[in-house]
Short mmCIF file of C-alpha atoms in Angstrom, two decimals:
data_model
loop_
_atom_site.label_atom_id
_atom_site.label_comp_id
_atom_site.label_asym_id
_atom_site.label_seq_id
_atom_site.Cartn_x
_atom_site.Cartn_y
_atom_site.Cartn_z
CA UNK A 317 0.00 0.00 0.00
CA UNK A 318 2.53 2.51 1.21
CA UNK A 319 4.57 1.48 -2.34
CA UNK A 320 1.30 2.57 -4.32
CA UNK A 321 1.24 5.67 -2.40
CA UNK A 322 4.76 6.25 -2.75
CA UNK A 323 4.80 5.64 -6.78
CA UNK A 324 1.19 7.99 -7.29
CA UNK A 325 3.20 10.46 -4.85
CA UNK A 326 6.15 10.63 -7.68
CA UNK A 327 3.98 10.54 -10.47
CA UNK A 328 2.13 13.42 -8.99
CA UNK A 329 5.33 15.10 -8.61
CA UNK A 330 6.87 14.58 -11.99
CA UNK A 331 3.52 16.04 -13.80
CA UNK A 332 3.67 19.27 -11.37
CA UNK A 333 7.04 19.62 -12.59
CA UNK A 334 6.28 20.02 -15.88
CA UNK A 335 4.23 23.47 -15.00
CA UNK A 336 7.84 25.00 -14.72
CA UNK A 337 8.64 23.03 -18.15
CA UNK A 338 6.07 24.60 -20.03
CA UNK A 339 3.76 27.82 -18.70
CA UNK A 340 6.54 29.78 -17.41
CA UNK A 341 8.99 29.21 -20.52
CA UNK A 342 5.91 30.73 -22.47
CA UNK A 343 5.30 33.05 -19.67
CA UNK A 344 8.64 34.58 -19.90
CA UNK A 345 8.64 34.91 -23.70
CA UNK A 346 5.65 36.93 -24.21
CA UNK A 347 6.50 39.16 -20.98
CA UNK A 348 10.13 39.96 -22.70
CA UNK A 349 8.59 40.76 -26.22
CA UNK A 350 6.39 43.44 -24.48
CA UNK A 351 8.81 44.70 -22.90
CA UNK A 352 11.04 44.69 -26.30
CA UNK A 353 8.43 47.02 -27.92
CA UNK A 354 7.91 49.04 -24.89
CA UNK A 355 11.55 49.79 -23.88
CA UNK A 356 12.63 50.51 -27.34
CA UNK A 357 12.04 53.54 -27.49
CA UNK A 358 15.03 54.62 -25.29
CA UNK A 359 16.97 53.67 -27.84
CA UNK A 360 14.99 55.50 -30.86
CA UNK A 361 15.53 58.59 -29.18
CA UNK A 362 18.98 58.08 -28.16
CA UNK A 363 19.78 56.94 -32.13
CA UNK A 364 17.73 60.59 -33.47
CA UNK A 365 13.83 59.79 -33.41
CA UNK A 366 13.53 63.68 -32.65
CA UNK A 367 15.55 64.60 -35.28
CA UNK A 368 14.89 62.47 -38.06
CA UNK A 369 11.14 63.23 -37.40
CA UNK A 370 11.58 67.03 -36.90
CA UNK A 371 9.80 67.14 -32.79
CA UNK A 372 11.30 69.08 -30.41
CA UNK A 373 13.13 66.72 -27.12
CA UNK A 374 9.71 67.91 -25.09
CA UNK A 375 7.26 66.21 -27.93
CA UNK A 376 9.97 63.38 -27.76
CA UNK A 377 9.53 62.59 -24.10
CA UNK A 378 5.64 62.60 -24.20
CA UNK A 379 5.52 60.54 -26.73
CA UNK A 380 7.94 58.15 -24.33
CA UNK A 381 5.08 58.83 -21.86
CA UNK A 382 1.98 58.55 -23.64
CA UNK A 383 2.63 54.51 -23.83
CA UNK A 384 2.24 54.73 -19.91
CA UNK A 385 -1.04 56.55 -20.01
CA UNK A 386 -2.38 53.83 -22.31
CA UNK A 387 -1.04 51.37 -19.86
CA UNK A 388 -2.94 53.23 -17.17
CA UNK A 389 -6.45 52.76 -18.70
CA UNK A 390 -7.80 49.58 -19.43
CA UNK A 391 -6.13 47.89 -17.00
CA UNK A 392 -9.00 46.45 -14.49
CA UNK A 393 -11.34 45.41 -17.23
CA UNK A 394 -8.60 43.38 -18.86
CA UNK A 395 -8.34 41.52 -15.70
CA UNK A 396 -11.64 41.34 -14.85
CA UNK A 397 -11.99 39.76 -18.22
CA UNK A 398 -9.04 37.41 -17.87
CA UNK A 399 -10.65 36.15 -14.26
CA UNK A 400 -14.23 35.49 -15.25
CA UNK A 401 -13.31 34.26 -18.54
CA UNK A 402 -9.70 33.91 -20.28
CA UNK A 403 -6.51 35.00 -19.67
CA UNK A 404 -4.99 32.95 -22.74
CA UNK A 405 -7.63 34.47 -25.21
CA UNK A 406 -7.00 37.87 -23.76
CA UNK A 407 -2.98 37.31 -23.84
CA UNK A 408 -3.10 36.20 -27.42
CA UNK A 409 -5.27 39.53 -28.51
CA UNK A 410 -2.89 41.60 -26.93
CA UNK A 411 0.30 39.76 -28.90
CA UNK A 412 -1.02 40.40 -31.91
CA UNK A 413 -2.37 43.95 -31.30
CA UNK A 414 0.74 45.37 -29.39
CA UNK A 415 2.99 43.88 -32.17
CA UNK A 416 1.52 45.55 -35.14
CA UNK A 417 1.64 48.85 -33.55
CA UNK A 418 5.00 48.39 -32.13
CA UNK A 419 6.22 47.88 -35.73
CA UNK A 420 4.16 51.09 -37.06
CA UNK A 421 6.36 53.47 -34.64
CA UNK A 422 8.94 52.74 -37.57
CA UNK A 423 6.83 53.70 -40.62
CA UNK A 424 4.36 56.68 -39.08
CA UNK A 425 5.79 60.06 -39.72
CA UNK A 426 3.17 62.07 -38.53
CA UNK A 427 3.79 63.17 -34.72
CA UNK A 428 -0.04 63.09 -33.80
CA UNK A 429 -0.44 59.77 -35.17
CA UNK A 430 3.03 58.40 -33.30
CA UNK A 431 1.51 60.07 -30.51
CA UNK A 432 -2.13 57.53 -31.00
CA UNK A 433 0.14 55.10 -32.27
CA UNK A 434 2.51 55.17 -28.78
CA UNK A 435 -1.09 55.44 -26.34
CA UNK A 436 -2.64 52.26 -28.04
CA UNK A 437 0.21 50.61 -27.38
CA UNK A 438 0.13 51.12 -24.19
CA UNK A 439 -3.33 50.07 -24.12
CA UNK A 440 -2.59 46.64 -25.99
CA UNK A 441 0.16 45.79 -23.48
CA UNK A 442 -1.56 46.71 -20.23
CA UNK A 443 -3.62 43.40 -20.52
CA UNK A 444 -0.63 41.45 -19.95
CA UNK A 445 0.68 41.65 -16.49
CA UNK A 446 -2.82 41.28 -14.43
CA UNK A 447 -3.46 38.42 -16.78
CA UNK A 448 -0.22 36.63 -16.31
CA UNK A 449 -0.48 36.83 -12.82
CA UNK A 450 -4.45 35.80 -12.85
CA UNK A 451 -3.14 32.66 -15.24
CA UNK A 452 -0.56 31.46 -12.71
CA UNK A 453 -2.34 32.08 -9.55
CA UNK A 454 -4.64 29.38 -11.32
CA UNK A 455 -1.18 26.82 -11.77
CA UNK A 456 1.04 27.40 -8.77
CA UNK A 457 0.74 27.50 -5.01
CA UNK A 458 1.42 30.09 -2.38
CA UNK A 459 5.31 28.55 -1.64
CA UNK A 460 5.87 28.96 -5.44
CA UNK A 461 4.47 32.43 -5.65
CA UNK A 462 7.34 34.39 -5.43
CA UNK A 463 9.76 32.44 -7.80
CA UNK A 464 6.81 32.44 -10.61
CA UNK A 465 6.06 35.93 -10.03
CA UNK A 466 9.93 36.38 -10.58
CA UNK A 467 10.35 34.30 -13.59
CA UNK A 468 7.57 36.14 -15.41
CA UNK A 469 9.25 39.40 -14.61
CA UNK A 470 12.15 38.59 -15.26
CA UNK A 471 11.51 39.02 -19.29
CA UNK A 472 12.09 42.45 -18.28
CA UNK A 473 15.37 42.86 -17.26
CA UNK A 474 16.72 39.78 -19.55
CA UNK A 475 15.26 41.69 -22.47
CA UNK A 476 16.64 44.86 -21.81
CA UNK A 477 20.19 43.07 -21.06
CA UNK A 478 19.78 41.55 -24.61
CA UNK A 479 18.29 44.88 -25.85
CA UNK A 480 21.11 46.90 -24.75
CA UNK A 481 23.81 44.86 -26.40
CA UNK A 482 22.03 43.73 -29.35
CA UNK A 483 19.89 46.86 -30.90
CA UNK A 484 22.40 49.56 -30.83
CA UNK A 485 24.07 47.33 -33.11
CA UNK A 486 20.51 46.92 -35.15
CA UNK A 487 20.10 50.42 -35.21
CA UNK A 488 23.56 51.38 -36.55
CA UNK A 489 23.09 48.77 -39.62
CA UNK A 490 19.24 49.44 -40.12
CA UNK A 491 18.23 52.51 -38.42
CA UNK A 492 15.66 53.13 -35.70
CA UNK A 493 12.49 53.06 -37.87
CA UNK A 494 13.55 49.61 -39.33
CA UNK A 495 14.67 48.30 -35.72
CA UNK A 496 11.13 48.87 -34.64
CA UNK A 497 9.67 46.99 -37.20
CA UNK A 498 11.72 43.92 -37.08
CA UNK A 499 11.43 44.17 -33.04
CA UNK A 500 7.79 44.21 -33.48
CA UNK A 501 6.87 41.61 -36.00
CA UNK A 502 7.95 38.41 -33.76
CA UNK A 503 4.89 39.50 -30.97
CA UNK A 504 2.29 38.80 -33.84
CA UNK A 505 3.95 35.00 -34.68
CA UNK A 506 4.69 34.47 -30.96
CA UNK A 507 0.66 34.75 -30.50
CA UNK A 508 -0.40 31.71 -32.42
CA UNK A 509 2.30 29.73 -30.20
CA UNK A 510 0.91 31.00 -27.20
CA UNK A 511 -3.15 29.88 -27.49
CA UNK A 512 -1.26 26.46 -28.99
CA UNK A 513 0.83 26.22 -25.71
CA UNK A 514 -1.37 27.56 -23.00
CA UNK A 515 -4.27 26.90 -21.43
CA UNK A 516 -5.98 28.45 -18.35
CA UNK A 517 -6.05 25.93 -15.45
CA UNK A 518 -5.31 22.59 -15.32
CA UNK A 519 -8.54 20.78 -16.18
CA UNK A 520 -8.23 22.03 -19.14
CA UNK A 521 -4.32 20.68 -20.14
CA UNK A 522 -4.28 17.61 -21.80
CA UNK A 523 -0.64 16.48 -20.12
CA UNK A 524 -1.76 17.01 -16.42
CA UNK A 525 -3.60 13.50 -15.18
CA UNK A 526 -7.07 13.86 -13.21
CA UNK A 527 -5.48 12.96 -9.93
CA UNK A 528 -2.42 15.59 -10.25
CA UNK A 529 -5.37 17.94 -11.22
CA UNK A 530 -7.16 17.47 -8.01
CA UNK A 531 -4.71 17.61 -5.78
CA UNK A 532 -3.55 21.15 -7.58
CA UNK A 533 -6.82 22.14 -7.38
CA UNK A 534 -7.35 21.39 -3.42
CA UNK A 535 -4.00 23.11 -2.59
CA UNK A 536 -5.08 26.23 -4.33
CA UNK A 537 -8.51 25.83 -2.62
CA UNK A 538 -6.98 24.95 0.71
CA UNK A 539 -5.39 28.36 0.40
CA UNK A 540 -8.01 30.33 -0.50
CA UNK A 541 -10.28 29.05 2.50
CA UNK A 542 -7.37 31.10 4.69
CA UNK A 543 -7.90 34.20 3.49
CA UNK A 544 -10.77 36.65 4.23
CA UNK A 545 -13.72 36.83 2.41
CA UNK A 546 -14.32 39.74 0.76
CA UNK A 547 -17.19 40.72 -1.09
CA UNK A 548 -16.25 42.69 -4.28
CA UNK A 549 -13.56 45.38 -5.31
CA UNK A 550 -15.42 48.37 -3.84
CA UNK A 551 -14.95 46.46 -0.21
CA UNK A 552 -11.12 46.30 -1.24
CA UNK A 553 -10.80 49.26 -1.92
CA UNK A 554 -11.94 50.27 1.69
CA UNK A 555 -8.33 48.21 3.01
CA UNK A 556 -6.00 50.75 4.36
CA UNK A 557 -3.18 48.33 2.82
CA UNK A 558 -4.48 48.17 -1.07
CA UNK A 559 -4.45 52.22 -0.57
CA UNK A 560 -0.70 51.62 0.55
CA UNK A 561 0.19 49.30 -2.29
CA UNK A 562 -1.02 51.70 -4.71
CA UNK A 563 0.75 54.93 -3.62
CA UNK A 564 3.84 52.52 -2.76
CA UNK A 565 3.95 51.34 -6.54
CA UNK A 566 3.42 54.76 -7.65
CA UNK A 567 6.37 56.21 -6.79
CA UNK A 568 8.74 52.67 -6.91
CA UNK A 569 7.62 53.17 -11.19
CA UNK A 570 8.12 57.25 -11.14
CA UNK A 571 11.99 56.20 -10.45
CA UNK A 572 11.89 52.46 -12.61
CA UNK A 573 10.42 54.27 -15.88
CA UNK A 574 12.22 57.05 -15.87
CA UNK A 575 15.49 55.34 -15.27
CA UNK A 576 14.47 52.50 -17.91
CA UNK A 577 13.87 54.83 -20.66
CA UNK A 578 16.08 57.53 -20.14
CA UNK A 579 19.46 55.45 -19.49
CA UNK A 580 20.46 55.19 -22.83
CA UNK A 581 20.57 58.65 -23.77
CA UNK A 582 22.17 59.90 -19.90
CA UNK A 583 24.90 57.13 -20.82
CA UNK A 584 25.53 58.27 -23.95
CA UNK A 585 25.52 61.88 -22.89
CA UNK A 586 27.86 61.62 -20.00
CA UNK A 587 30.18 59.26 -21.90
CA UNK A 588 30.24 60.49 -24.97
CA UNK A 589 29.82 56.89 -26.78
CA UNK A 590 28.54 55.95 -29.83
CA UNK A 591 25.02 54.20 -30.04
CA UNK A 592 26.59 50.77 -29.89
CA UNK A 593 28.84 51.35 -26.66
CA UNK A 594 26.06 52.87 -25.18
CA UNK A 595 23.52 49.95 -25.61
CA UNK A 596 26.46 47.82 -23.62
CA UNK A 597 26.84 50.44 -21.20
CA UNK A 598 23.30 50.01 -20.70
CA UNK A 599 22.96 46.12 -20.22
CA UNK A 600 24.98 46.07 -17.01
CA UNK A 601 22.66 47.06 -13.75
CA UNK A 602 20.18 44.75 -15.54
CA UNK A 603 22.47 41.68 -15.71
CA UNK A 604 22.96 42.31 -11.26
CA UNK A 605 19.07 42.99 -11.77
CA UNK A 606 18.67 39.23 -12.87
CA UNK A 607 21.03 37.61 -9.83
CA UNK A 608 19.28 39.91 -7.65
CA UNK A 609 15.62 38.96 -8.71
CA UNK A 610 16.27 35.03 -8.32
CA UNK A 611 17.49 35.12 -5.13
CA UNK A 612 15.07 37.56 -3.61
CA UNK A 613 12.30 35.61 -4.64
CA UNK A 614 14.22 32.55 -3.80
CA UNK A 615 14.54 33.51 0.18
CA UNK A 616 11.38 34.93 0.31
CA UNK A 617 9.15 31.87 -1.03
CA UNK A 618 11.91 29.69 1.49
CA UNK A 619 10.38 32.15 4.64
CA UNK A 620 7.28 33.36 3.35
CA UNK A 621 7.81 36.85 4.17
CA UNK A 622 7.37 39.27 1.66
CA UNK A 623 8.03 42.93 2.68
CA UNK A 624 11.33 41.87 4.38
CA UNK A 625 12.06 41.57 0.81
CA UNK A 626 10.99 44.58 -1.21
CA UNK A 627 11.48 47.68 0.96
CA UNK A 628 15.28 47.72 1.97
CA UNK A 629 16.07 47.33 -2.15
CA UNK A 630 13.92 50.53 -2.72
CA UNK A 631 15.91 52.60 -0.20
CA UNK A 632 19.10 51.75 -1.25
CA UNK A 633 17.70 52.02 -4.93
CA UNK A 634 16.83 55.40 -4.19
CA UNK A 635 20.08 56.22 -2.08
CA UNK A 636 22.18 54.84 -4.87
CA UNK A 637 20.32 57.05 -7.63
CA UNK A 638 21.13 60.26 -5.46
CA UNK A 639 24.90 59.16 -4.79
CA UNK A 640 24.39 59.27 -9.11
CA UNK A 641 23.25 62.63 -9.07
CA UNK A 642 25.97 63.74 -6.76
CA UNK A 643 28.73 61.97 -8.75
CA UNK A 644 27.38 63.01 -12.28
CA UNK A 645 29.26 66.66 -12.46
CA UNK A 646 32.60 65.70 -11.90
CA UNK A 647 33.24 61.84 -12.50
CA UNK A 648 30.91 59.90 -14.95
CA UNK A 649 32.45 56.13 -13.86
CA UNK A 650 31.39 56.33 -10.45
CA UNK A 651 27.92 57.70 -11.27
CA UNK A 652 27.62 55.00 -13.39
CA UNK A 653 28.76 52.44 -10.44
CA UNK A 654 25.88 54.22 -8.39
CA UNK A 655 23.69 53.56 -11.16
CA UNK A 656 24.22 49.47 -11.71
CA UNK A 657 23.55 49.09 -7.60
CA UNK A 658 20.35 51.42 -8.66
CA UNK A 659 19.15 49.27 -11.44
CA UNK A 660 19.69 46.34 -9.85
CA UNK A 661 18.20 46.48 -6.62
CA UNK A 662 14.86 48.21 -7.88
CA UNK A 663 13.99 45.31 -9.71
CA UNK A 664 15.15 42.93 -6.82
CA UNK A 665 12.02 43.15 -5.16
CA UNK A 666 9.12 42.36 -8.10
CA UNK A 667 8.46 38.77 -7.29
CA UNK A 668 7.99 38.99 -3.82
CA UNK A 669 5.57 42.44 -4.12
CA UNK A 670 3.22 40.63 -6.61
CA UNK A 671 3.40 37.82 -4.18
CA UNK A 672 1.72 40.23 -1.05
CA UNK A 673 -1.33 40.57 -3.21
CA UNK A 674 -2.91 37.38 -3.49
CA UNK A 675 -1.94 36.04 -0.35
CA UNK A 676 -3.96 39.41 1.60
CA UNK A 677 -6.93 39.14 -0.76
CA UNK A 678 -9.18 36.42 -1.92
CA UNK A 679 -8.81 35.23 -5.75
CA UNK A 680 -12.51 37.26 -6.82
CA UNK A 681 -10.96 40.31 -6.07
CA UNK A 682 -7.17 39.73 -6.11
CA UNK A 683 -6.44 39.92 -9.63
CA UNK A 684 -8.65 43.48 -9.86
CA UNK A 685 -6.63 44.59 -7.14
CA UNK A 686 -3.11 43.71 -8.86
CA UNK A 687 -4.40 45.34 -12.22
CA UNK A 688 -5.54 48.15 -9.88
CA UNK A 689 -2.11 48.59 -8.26
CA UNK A 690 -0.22 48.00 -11.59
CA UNK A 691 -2.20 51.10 -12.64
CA UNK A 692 -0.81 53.46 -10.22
CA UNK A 693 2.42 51.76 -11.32
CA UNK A 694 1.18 53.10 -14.98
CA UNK A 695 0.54 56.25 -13.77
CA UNK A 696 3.62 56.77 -12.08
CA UNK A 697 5.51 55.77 -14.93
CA UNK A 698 4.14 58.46 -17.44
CA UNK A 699 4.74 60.92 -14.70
CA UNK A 700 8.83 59.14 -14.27
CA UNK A 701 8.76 59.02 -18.15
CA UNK A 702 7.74 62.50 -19.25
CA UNK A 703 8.92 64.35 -16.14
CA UNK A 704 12.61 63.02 -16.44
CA UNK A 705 12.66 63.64 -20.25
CA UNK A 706 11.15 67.05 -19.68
CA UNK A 707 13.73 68.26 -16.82
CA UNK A 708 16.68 66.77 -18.98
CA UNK A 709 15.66 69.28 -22.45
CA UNK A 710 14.72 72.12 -19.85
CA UNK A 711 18.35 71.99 -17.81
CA UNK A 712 20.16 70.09 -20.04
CA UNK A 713 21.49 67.57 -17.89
CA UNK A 714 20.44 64.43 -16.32
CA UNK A 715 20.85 65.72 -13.02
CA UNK A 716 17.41 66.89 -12.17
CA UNK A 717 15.99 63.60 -13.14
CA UNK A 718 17.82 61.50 -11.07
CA UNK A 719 16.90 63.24 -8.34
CA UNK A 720 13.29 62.88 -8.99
CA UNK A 721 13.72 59.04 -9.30
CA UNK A 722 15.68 59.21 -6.46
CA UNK A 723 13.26 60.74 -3.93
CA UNK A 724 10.56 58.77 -5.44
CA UNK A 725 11.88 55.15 -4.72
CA UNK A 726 12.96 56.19 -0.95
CA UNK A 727 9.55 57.27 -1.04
CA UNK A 728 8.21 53.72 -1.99
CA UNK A 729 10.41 52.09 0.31
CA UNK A 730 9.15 53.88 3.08
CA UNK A 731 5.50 53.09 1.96
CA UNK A 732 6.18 49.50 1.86
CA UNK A 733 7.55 49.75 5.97
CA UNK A 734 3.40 50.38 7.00
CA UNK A 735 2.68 46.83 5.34
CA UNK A 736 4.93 44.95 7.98
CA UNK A 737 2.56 45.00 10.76
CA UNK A 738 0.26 43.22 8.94
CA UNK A 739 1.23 39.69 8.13
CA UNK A 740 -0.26 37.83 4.91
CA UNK A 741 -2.26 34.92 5.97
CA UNK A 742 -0.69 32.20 7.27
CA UNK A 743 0.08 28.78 4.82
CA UNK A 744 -2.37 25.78 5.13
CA UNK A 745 -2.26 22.47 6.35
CA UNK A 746 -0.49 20.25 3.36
CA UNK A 747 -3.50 17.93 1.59
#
């Protein structure tokens, strides 16, 4: 008997396995080809957008912002959609839409119509975090949380590592309208292997057997029946905490956004590079991002705690981005030193943040919440975006920014300090 037990017990554990095998590779690729077409545009304007299209640096920088005001918009009912019906459906949409407009930044010429162009972007792409995190909340338990959450963020920083050292090398042989095109067109294919790959929970996957199926399904429930109820998003909104979450990840994106987009072109000012130098230059705080981000997640799903592991990051995030600003007049290298410790540790703490969500509120509200939250994050990156571009054509330098992006994470790490009281409900009894 116990040998029967033993042998379903392995079986059970060999077919969960394959969950990391196959919805988080997929996971990972569509999350880096949004981020390809939505952190491209750093590079556009560092390679002459604003020249070649005849727009002053001040039209340039809202047009870097307007994504992020798309982003900001339809963000709840694309998760609401993605919970009561389909994430995959939703995801696949939103491949295919974001790509073809990604690739028209490269042919429009018209600055009003870039401008439309950039904002439905936005819109297309803003689908795709609240439904990612809706999909695996459906496939992985609370002690995996964190390390999922990280491995679908981590298309971010991976891409822009690639992105750094690859497309300043595209854009000297091509140019920057032809780099978004061919950056663009690999969303649309990558959609059709998506809805082939994916599906959204496990009765619904043909490799997963009925009795790994139910005992995924229990554990998930098992969790949920430790959490309290609450009715609907207007009672959510009521918690003191989702109030803190959203101010918190307002200000942690004012300084990510603006530090994102605008690195290419501070790099290339203070160093005086060319285009391709300055796209390596670039890669580095995201490659200590990447060690970072696996083992913050990695301690935190081990203890369960969350906060403990997004808060101290953000301070010295922010304390690094000022010792940048301090640095910048009179010794580039060293700002640049202050800026890899920034980079790095303000993406350190993404998997175990999008962890604190789901674990404080029940699964009909959580993934509203998230989208809700991700929103301020929107919103605070337009305001990172446009206000960093603006100050650096108004003074010149990339001084004034920095110091916006520096107050503003401090500021989020400081938020995130009123959440520790308040411990996440506690794990369940093992089915």
């Amino acid at each position: 008997m116990k040998t029967m037990e033993s042998a379903q017990s392995s079986s059970i554990t060999a077919e969960l396995r394959k969950r990391w095998l196959i919805i988080l590779p997929a996971v990972f690729i569509t999350y880096s080809l949004a981020y390809v077409d939505r952190a491209n545009y750093g590079f556009g304007a560092a390679a002459g957008l604003a020249a070649t299209l005849h727009i002053t640096n001040s039209q340039s920088a809202l047009l870097g912002s307007l994504f992020f005001l798309g982003y900001f918009l339809f963000q709840i009912p694309g998760a609401a959609y993605a919970r009561k019906r389909s994430a995959r459906r939703l995801i696949f949409f939103a491949l295919v839409a974001w790509g073809t407009l990604a690739s028209l930044t490269g042919i429009i010429q018209n600055f009003w119509l870039l401008a439309a162009d950039r904002l439905l972007l936005g819109a297309a792409e803003s689908f795709i975090l609240p439904g990612m995190l809706i999909l695996l909340t459906s496939w992985f338990t609370r002690a995996e949380r964190s390390r999922t959450n990280t491995l679908l963020i981590l298309g971010n920083p991976v891409t822009v590592l690639w992105m750094s050292a690859v497309t300043g090398y595209i854009i000297r042989a091509v140019g920057w309208q032809r780099t978004f095109i061919l950056e663009g067109a690999p969303s649309i294919l990558w959609g059709f292997a998506w809805l082939y790959l994916i599906r959204d929970k496990p009765q619904d996957a043909s490799w997963i057997s009925p009795e790994t199926c139910t005992h995924l399904t229990e554990s998930l429930a098992g969790e949920q029946r430790t959490i309290p109820r609450v009715a609907n998003l207007r009672a959510a909104l009521k918690n003191i905490r989702v109030i803190l979450l959203c101010l918190q990840y307002f200000f942690w994106c004012v300084g990510l956004y603006g530090f994102v987009l605008w690195l290419p072109s501070i790099i290339q000012k203070g160093a005086s590079r060319g285009i391709a130098v300055t796209g390596l230059l670039s890669a580095v705080p995201y490659f200590f991002a990447i060690l970072l981000m696996l083992l913050a997640s990695f301690y935190s799903d081990r203890g369960l705690r969350r906060t403990l592991f997004v808060w101290p990051f953000l301070i010295v995030s922010g304390v690094a981005l000022f010792g940048s600003y301090l640095a910048a007049p009179t010794n580039f290298w060293l700002a640049f030193a202050f800026l890899v410790i920034a980079g790095a540790t303000m993406y350190a703490p993404y998997g175990p943040f999008f962890a604190i969500i789901p674990e404080m509120l029940p699964a009909n509200v959580a993934g509203e919440v998230t989208a809700l939250v991700n929103s301020c994050g929107a919103l605070g990156s337009f305001v990172g975006t446009w206000f960093v571009g603006l100050l650096e054509a108004r003074t010149g330098s990339s001084q004034a920014g920095f110091l916006l992006m520096s107050i503003a994470l401090i500021v989020s790490g400081v938020l995130i300090l009123c959440l520790r009281g308040n411990q996440t409900a506690p794990p369940p009894k093992p089915a």
